[in-house]
mmCIF file of C-alpha atoms in Angstrom:
data_model
loop_
_atom_site.group_PDB
_atom_site.id
_atom_site.type_symbol
_atom_site.label_atom_id
_atom_site.label_comp_id
_atom_site.label_asym_id
_atom_site.label_seq_id
_atom_site.Cartn_x
_atom_site.Cartn_y
_atom_site.Cartn_z
ATOM 1 C CA UNK A 1 -26.309 -64.954 -26.060
ATOM 2 C CA UNK A 2 -22.678 -63.959 -26.533
ATOM 3 C CA UNK A 3 -23.735 -60.647 -28.089
ATOM 4 C CA UNK A 4 -25.989 -59.837 -25.135
ATOM 5 C CA UNK A 5 -23.197 -60.638 -22.674
ATOM 6 C CA UNK A 6 -20.756 -58.512 -24.674
ATOM 7 C CA UNK A 7 -23.110 -55.511 -24.465
ATOM 8 C CA UNK A 8 -23.623 -55.722 -20.684
ATOM 9 C CA UNK A 9 -20.281 -54.170 -19.686
ATOM 10 C CA UNK A 10 -20.910 -51.269 -22.104
ATOM 11 C CA UNK A 11 -24.240 -50.403 -20.504
ATOM 12 C CA UNK A 12 -22.798 -50.783 -17.008
ATOM 13 C CA UNK A 13 -20.092 -48.216 -17.709
ATOM 14 C CA UNK A 14 -22.697 -45.590 -18.661
ATOM 15 C CA UNK A 15 -24.097 -45.690 -15.119
ATOM 16 C CA UNK A 16 -22.133 -43.600 -12.677
ATOM 17 C CA UNK A 17 -22.125 -41.152 -9.856
ATOM 18 C CA UNK A 18 -21.714 -37.447 -10.500
ATOM 19 C CA UNK A 19 -20.540 -34.802 -8.075
ATOM 20 C CA UNK A 20 -20.968 -31.008 -8.325
ATOM 21 C CA UNK A 21 -20.766 -27.928 -6.127
ATOM 22 C CA UNK A 22 -23.622 -25.426 -6.146
ATOM 23 C CA UNK A 23 -23.362 -21.623 -5.830
ATOM 24 C CA UNK A 24 -23.503 -21.829 -2.027
ATOM 25 C CA UNK A 25 -20.537 -24.249 -1.961
ATOM 26 C CA UNK A 26 -22.684 -27.278 -1.074
ATOM 27 C CA UNK A 27 -21.459 -30.589 -2.552
ATOM 28 C CA UNK A 28 -24.094 -32.745 -4.275
ATOM 29 C CA UNK A 29 -24.016 -36.307 -5.634
ATOM 30 C CA UNK A 30 -26.371 -37.803 -8.176
ATOM 31 C CA UNK A 31 -26.714 -40.673 -10.623
ATOM 32 C CA UNK A 32 -27.940 -38.161 -13.224
ATOM 33 C CA UNK A 33 -25.340 -36.080 -15.089
ATOM 34 C CA UNK A 34 -25.680 -32.332 -14.540
ATOM 35 C CA UNK A 35 -24.037 -29.758 -16.857
ATOM 36 C CA UNK A 36 -21.398 -28.733 -14.309
ATOM 37 C CA UNK A 37 -21.040 -32.174 -12.695
ATOM 38 C CA UNK A 38 -17.863 -34.191 -12.516
ATOM 39 C CA UNK A 39 -18.046 -37.965 -12.886
ATOM 40 C CA UNK A 40 -16.848 -39.695 -9.746
ATOM 41 C CA UNK A 41 -14.319 -42.501 -10.129
ATOM 42 C CA UNK A 42 -11.881 -44.174 -7.753
ATOM 43 C CA UNK A 43 -9.068 -41.701 -8.505
ATOM 44 C CA UNK A 44 -11.341 -38.735 -7.856
ATOM 45 C CA UNK A 45 -12.591 -40.206 -4.594
ATOM 46 C CA UNK A 46 -9.062 -40.763 -3.293
ATOM 47 C CA UNK A 47 -7.942 -37.261 -4.334
ATOM 48 C CA UNK A 48 -10.881 -35.662 -2.485
ATOM 49 C CA UNK A 49 -10.593 -32.757 -4.914
ATOM 50 C CA UNK A 50 -13.704 -30.725 -5.648
ATOM 51 C CA UNK A 51 -13.399 -28.256 -8.467
ATOM 52 C CA UNK A 52 -15.248 -25.031 -7.820
ATOM 53 C CA UNK A 53 -17.822 -24.053 -10.392
ATOM 54 C CA UNK A 54 -17.696 -20.448 -11.493
ATOM 55 C CA UNK A 55 -21.030 -18.870 -10.731
ATOM 56 C CA UNK A 56 -22.243 -15.368 -11.245
ATOM 57 C CA UNK A 57 -24.270 -13.463 -8.723
ATOM 58 C CA UNK A 58 -25.336 -10.855 -11.287
ATOM 59 C CA UNK A 59 -28.488 -11.605 -13.321
ATOM 60 C CA UNK A 60 -28.232 -12.209 -17.077
ATOM 61 C CA UNK A 61 -29.951 -8.928 -17.983
ATOM 62 C CA UNK A 62 -27.315 -7.045 -15.980
ATOM 63 C CA UNK A 63 -24.502 -8.905 -17.794
ATOM 64 C CA UNK A 64 -26.063 -7.807 -21.092
ATOM 65 C CA UNK A 65 -26.353 -4.208 -19.917
ATOM 66 C CA UNK A 66 -22.687 -4.107 -18.850
ATOM 67 C CA UNK A 67 -21.645 -5.644 -22.191
ATOM 68 C CA UNK A 68 -23.622 -2.936 -24.048
ATOM 69 C CA UNK A 69 -21.981 -0.238 -21.909
ATOM 70 C CA UNK A 70 -18.573 -1.734 -22.697
ATOM 71 C CA UNK A 71 -19.273 -1.796 -26.437
ATOM 72 C CA UNK A 72 -20.598 1.779 -26.379
ATOM 73 C CA UNK A 73 -17.592 3.206 -24.545
ATOM 74 C CA UNK A 74 -15.180 1.356 -26.864
ATOM 75 C CA UNK A 75 -17.027 2.893 -29.805
ATOM 76 C CA UNK A 76 -16.764 6.388 -28.277
ATOM 77 C CA UNK A 77 -13.022 5.959 -27.729
ATOM 78 C CA UNK A 78 -12.517 4.835 -31.326
ATOM 79 C CA UNK A 79 -14.548 7.798 -32.598
ATOM 80 C CA UNK A 80 -12.630 10.342 -30.517
ATOM 81 C CA UNK A 81 -9.274 8.838 -31.529
ATOM 82 C CA UNK A 82 -9.913 8.818 -35.281
ATOM 83 C CA UNK A 83 -11.891 12.085 -35.639
ATOM 84 C CA UNK A 84 -10.008 15.130 -36.859
ATOM 85 C CA UNK A 85 -12.359 17.496 -35.002
ATOM 86 C CA UNK A 86 -14.663 16.685 -32.082
ATOM 87 C CA UNK A 87 -17.689 18.759 -31.179
ATOM 88 C CA UNK A 88 -19.631 19.019 -27.958
ATOM 89 C CA UNK A 89 -23.056 20.384 -27.164
ATOM 90 C CA UNK A 90 -24.234 22.505 -24.250
ATOM 91 C CA UNK A 91 -27.401 21.771 -22.294
ATOM 92 C CA UNK A 92 -29.184 24.439 -24.349
ATOM 93 C CA UNK A 93 -28.190 22.782 -27.632
ATOM 94 C CA UNK A 94 -25.330 25.073 -28.676
ATOM 95 C CA UNK A 95 -22.628 23.131 -30.565
ATOM 96 C CA UNK A 96 -18.973 23.974 -29.970
ATOM 97 C CA UNK A 97 -15.589 22.585 -30.961
ATOM 98 C CA UNK A 98 -13.683 20.771 -28.191
ATOM 99 C CA UNK A 99 -10.222 22.074 -27.411
ATOM 100 C CA UNK A 100 -7.297 19.640 -27.341
ATOM 101 C CA UNK A 101 -7.440 19.657 -23.532
ATOM 102 C CA UNK A 102 -11.203 18.976 -23.447
ATOM 103 C CA UNK A 103 -10.716 16.133 -25.928
ATOM 104 C CA UNK A 104 -7.936 14.580 -23.789
ATOM 105 C CA UNK A 105 -10.126 14.889 -20.676
ATOM 106 C CA UNK A 106 -13.069 13.169 -22.365
ATOM 107 C CA UNK A 107 -10.825 10.419 -23.733
ATOM 108 C CA UNK A 108 -9.429 9.879 -20.225
ATOM 109 C CA UNK A 109 -12.978 9.660 -18.845
ATOM 110 C CA UNK A 110 -13.982 7.182 -21.565
ATOM 111 C CA UNK A 111 -10.904 5.043 -20.877
ATOM 112 C CA UNK A 112 -11.808 5.021 -17.168
ATOM 113 C CA UNK A 113 -15.314 3.875 -18.131
ATOM 114 C CA UNK A 114 -13.810 1.196 -20.390
ATOM 115 C CA UNK A 115 -11.746 -0.071 -17.456
ATOM 116 C CA UNK A 116 -14.897 -0.128 -15.352
ATOM 117 C CA UNK A 117 -17.253 -1.852 -17.834
ATOM 118 C CA UNK A 118 -14.875 -4.013 -19.892
ATOM 119 C CA UNK A 119 -12.706 -5.570 -17.180
ATOM 120 C CA UNK A 120 -13.000 -9.275 -16.337
ATOM 121 C CA UNK A 121 -15.941 -9.972 -14.015
ATOM 122 C CA UNK A 122 -17.097 -6.344 -14.370
ATOM 123 C CA UNK A 123 -20.769 -7.313 -14.161
ATOM 124 C CA UNK A 124 -20.269 -9.181 -10.872
ATOM 125 C CA UNK A 125 -18.244 -6.315 -9.378
ATOM 126 C CA UNK A 126 -20.755 -3.669 -10.472
ATOM 127 C CA UNK A 127 -23.708 -5.793 -9.316
ATOM 128 C CA UNK A 128 -22.117 -6.277 -5.898
ATOM 129 C CA UNK A 129 -21.510 -2.521 -5.657
ATOM 130 C CA UNK A 130 -25.154 -1.835 -6.574
ATOM 131 C CA UNK A 131 -26.421 -4.290 -3.946
ATOM 132 C CA UNK A 132 -24.192 -2.731 -1.271
ATOM 133 C CA UNK A 133 -25.427 0.763 -2.183
ATOM 134 C CA UNK A 134 -29.048 -0.401 -1.963
ATOM 135 C CA UNK A 135 -28.384 -1.925 1.478
ATOM 136 C CA UNK A 136 -26.731 1.295 2.653
ATOM 137 C CA UNK A 137 -29.657 3.391 1.396
ATOM 138 C CA UNK A 138 -32.145 1.069 3.063
ATOM 139 C CA UNK A 139 -30.228 1.215 6.342
ATOM 140 C CA UNK A 140 -30.111 5.022 6.274
ATOM 141 C CA UNK A 141 -33.756 5.505 5.194
ATOM 142 C CA UNK A 142 -35.904 7.057 7.911
ATOM 143 C CA UNK A 143 -38.552 4.947 9.580
ATOM 144 C CA UNK A 144 -42.222 5.942 9.231
ATOM 145 C CA UNK A 145 -42.127 7.770 12.581
ATOM 146 C CA UNK A 146 -38.966 9.629 11.603
ATOM 147 C CA UNK A 147 -40.473 10.523 8.218
ATOM 148 C CA UNK A 148 -43.507 12.063 9.963
ATOM 149 C CA UNK A 149 -41.210 14.049 12.242
ATOM 150 C CA UNK A 150 -39.203 15.278 9.231
ATOM 151 C CA UNK A 151 -42.375 16.411 7.417
ATOM 152 C CA UNK A 152 -43.738 18.182 10.477
ATOM 153 C CA UNK A 153 -46.003 15.555 11.966
ATOM 154 C CA UNK A 154 -49.397 14.156 11.094
ATOM 155 C CA UNK A 155 -51.966 16.342 9.371
ATOM 156 C CA UNK A 156 -54.945 17.304 11.492
ATOM 157 C CA UNK A 157 -58.423 16.789 10.038
ATOM 158 C CA UNK A 158 -59.957 19.653 12.065
#
């Protein structure tokens, strides 16, 4: 009997209330622990502090794509910096040696790309930019009636 009574406080302490904030900023409480949840205790309740959970608006596949872009541009920079001679190729397939100025310009472009793809939260920033561009394109797209007017009107069957 004493053993059973000794175990009761241990099982009681495992039960608790957990609090977390979702991506929309909504506070939730549950008796089930969630990965990002914080266990509620008296000190936490009196502090009224809610820690924000870092969430990403960009999908996982986009994060992977940005990481690949970052790795690729870092590789290009390393190649250009360590190569004694760098060659380019025209659209028709003709190979030529890059001048010192052309090499500096390409390195500058690659470093700009590195800043774009390798910066903290790059995927979220680029995703947000892509969404805004899509909204702008959708807002400026002609309606069906405008599209008919642009093309010269409906086609007659006669």
